[in-house]
Amino acid sequence: MTVGKTLYKLFSLGLGLAGGLIAGSLFQQLWKRVGRNEEDAPDPTDEDHPWREILPAAVLRGAVVGGVRAVIARGAAIGIKRITGSWPTS
């Protein structure tokens, strides 16, 4: 394993933890704007909410988490390339 690859793994692990917090916070802010006056998104196992309320929340959460993960992974790879001079391949 190359130095760049090792650094990338360590760097992205730490950023991944922070990214989870960022994604959760971002989703909560978005949900407050689109979520029909509800503070929290409906839980998929809550029997008081029908599919038409649960599915949009799940899709939005997945999109936010996926987007944040992509930004973090790409940013980490760019940072490692700047440090080591080579792109970390997976």
XYZ file of N, CA and C in Angstrom:
270
model
N 0.848 -1.170 0.000
C 0.000 0.000 0.000
C 0.897 1.237 0.000
N 0.586 2.183 -0.875
C 1.409 3.381 -0.977
C 1.120 4.340 0.173
N 2.025 5.286 0.357
C 1.864 6.284 1.405
C 0.606 7.111 1.146
N 0.397 7.491 -0.112
C -0.779 8.280 -0.462
C -2.074 7.550 -0.158
N -2.085 6.266 -0.449
C -3.272 5.465 -0.191
C -3.540 5.342 1.311
N -2.495 5.155 2.065
C -2.625 5.051 3.516
C -3.110 6.368 4.106
N -2.505 7.463 3.668
C -2.941 8.775 4.142
C -4.401 9.034 3.777
N -4.773 8.651 2.560
C -6.146 8.845 2.097
C -7.125 8.088 2.994
N -6.798 6.845 3.315
C -7.681 6.037 4.167
C -7.845 6.689 5.547
N -6.731 7.115 6.147
C -6.796 7.753 7.462
C -7.538 9.087 7.409
N -7.220 9.871 6.401
C -7.829 11.179 6.233
C -9.334 11.047 5.997
N -9.729 10.134 5.127
C -11.146 9.988 4.809
C -11.936 9.369 5.963
N -11.291 8.584 6.805
C -11.965 8.028 7.978
C -12.391 9.151 8.920
N -11.474 10.026 9.219
C -11.793 11.159 10.087
C -12.827 12.080 9.472
N -12.673 12.362 8.190
C -13.642 13.216 7.510
C -15.000 12.533 7.378
N -14.998 11.218 7.278
C -16.256 10.488 7.183
C -17.093 10.638 8.437
N -16.440 10.629 9.580
C -17.154 10.836 10.841
C -17.744 12.244 10.902
N -16.946 13.210 10.530
C -17.434 14.591 10.504
C -18.534 14.739 9.454
N -18.380 14.054 8.338
C -19.376 14.118 7.268
C -20.728 13.592 7.699
N -20.734 12.570 8.537
C -21.987 12.043 9.051
C -22.732 13.084 9.862
N -21.997 13.828 10.665
C -22.607 14.902 11.454
C -23.110 16.025 10.548
N -22.311 16.365 9.552
C -22.700 17.415 8.614
C -23.941 17.005 7.831
N -23.964 15.776 7.345
C -25.109 15.287 6.566
C -26.376 15.277 7.409
N -26.267 14.840 8.650
C -27.426 14.821 9.536
C -27.970 16.211 9.783
N -27.080 17.151 10.021
C -27.492 18.529 10.259
C -28.103 19.151 9.004
N -27.488 18.908 7.869
C -28.003 19.428 6.600
C -29.380 18.859 6.299
N -29.554 17.561 6.509
C -30.857 16.939 6.280
C -31.913 17.560 7.194
N -31.587 17.761 8.465
C -32.550 18.358 9.394
C -32.974 19.751 8.935
N -32.015 20.545 8.465
C -32.337 21.891 7.983
C -33.226 21.832 6.741
N -32.913 20.932 5.821
C -33.742 20.785 4.624
C -35.140 20.292 4.979
N -35.207 19.344 5.900
C -36.511 18.787 6.260
C -37.403 19.842 6.908
N -36.826 20.732 7.680
C -37.616 21.802 8.301
C -38.266 22.684 7.241
N -37.618 22.808 6.087
C -38.159 23.649 5.014
C -39.186 22.932 4.155
N -39.040 21.631 3.978
C -39.942 20.908 3.064
C -40.895 19.960 3.774
N -40.764 19.791 5.056
C -41.481 18.751 5.779
C -42.799 19.119 6.400
N -43.664 19.785 5.728
C -45.035 20.029 6.196
C -45.130 20.402 7.667
N -44.361 21.362 8.077
C -44.399 21.878 9.453
C -43.996 20.858 10.517
N -43.285 19.815 10.130
C -42.793 18.834 11.105
C -41.329 19.137 11.396
N -40.971 19.108 12.654
C -39.590 19.353 13.038
C -38.680 18.198 12.614
N -39.148 16.977 12.859
C -38.337 15.803 12.548
C -38.975 15.006 11.417
N -38.126 14.362 10.636
C -38.619 13.499 9.556
C -39.284 12.271 10.173
N -40.294 11.731 9.505
C -40.944 10.545 10.048
C -40.017 9.330 10.020
N -40.100 8.548 11.050
C -39.322 7.318 11.143
C -40.000 6.245 10.283
N -39.244 5.459 9.531
C -39.857 4.440 8.680
C -40.708 3.417 9.432
N -40.455 3.229 10.709
C -41.228 2.241 11.471
C -42.391 2.859 12.244
N -42.622 4.150 12.054
C -43.726 4.827 12.734
C -45.027 4.515 12.008
N -45.924 3.812 12.664
C -47.156 3.402 12.005
C -48.144 4.545 11.800
N -47.910 5.693 12.400
C -48.795 6.841 12.238
C -48.540 7.606 10.934
N -47.441 7.284 10.247
C -47.110 7.972 8.996
C -47.255 7.013 7.819
N -47.983 7.425 6.771
C -48.127 6.567 5.584
C -46.877 6.637 4.703
N -46.831 5.752 3.710
C -45.700 5.693 2.781
C -45.440 7.047 2.125
N -46.488 7.782 1.772
C -46.311 9.050 1.061
C -45.577 10.096 1.904
N -45.491 9.897 3.194
C -44.710 10.785 4.052
C -43.324 10.225 4.350
N -43.234 8.912 4.466
C -41.968 8.278 4.832
C -40.989 8.218 3.650
N -41.492 7.874 2.483
C -40.610 7.690 1.332
C -39.877 8.964 0.915
N -40.544 10.123 0.811
C -39.786 11.338 0.457
C -38.692 11.675 1.478
N -38.971 11.447 2.744
C -37.961 11.717 3.770
C -36.758 10.791 3.594
N -37.016 9.534 3.310
C -35.922 8.567 3.127
C -35.105 8.890 1.881
N -35.781 9.268 0.809
C -35.075 9.607 -0.431
C -34.228 10.860 -0.236
N -34.782 11.871 0.419
C -34.027 13.101 0.666
C -32.818 12.824 1.556
N -33.014 12.021 2.591
C -31.890 11.678 3.479
C -30.795 10.948 2.704
N -31.182 9.996 1.865
C -30.196 9.264 1.070
C -29.440 10.161 0.110
N -30.148 11.104 -0.509
C -29.493 12.035 -1.437
C -28.510 12.935 -0.705
N -28.885 13.424 0.452
C -28.000 14.296 1.226
C -26.767 13.530 1.682
N -26.965 12.344 2.230
C -25.831 11.543 2.709
C -24.905 11.182 1.541
N -25.479 10.759 0.419
C -24.665 10.417 -0.747
C -23.880 11.602 -1.273
N -24.520 12.757 -1.312
C -23.841 13.965 -1.780
C -22.708 14.376 -0.867
N -22.947 14.343 0.421
C -21.904 14.711 1.382
C -20.741 13.720 1.306
N -21.049 12.440 1.185
C -19.979 11.432 1.063
C -19.130 11.668 -0.177
N -19.776 12.019 -1.301
C -19.037 12.274 -2.541
C -18.130 13.496 -2.397
N -18.646 14.549 -1.794
C -17.844 15.763 -1.591
C -16.639 15.456 -0.704
N -16.856 14.703 0.350
C -15.762 14.369 1.264
C -14.726 13.476 0.596
N -15.170 12.451 -0.108
C -14.234 11.537 -0.775
C -13.403 12.269 -1.823
N -14.062 13.102 -2.610
C -13.346 13.835 -3.648
C -12.380 14.849 -3.021
N -12.834 15.547 -2.007
C -11.970 16.514 -1.334
C -10.754 15.862 -0.695
N -10.969 14.700 -0.088
C -9.848 13.970 0.519
C -8.848 13.537 -0.545
N -9.345 13.056 -1.679
C -8.448 12.621 -2.762
C -7.646 13.803 -3.305
N -8.304 14.939 -3.473
C -7.597 16.130 -3.959
C -6.539 16.577 -2.945
N -6.901 16.551 -1.666
C -5.943 16.928 -0.625
C -4.730 16.019 -0.602
N -4.953 14.721 -0.730
C -3.832 13.770 -0.735
C -2.959 13.980 -1.967
N -3.593 14.272 -3.105
C -2.791 14.514 -4.309
C -1.907 15.744 -4.119
N -2.438 16.768 -3.468
C -1.633 17.970 -3.215
C -0.468 17.682 -2.274
N -0.702 16.800 -1.307
C 0.334 16.481 -0.331
C 1.388 15.552 -0.918
N 0.924 14.476 -1.607
C 1.859 13.452 -2.060
C 2.253 13.578 -3.530
N 1.451 14.305 -4.300
C 1.729 14.433 -5.723
C 1.103 13.353 -6.577
N 0.423 12.392 -5.969
C -0.228 11.352 -6.763
C -1.642 11.127 -6.256
N -2.505 10.722 -7.183
C -3.914 10.472 -6.883
C -4.038 9.141 -6.147
N -4.749 9.113 -5.012
C -4.913 7.847 -4.292
C -5.931 6.967 -5.004
N -5.513 5.833 -5.479
C -6.431 4.927 -6.152
C -6.971 3.930 -5.137
N -8.201 3.515 -5.356
C -8.803 2.591 -4.389
C -8.636 1.155 -4.762
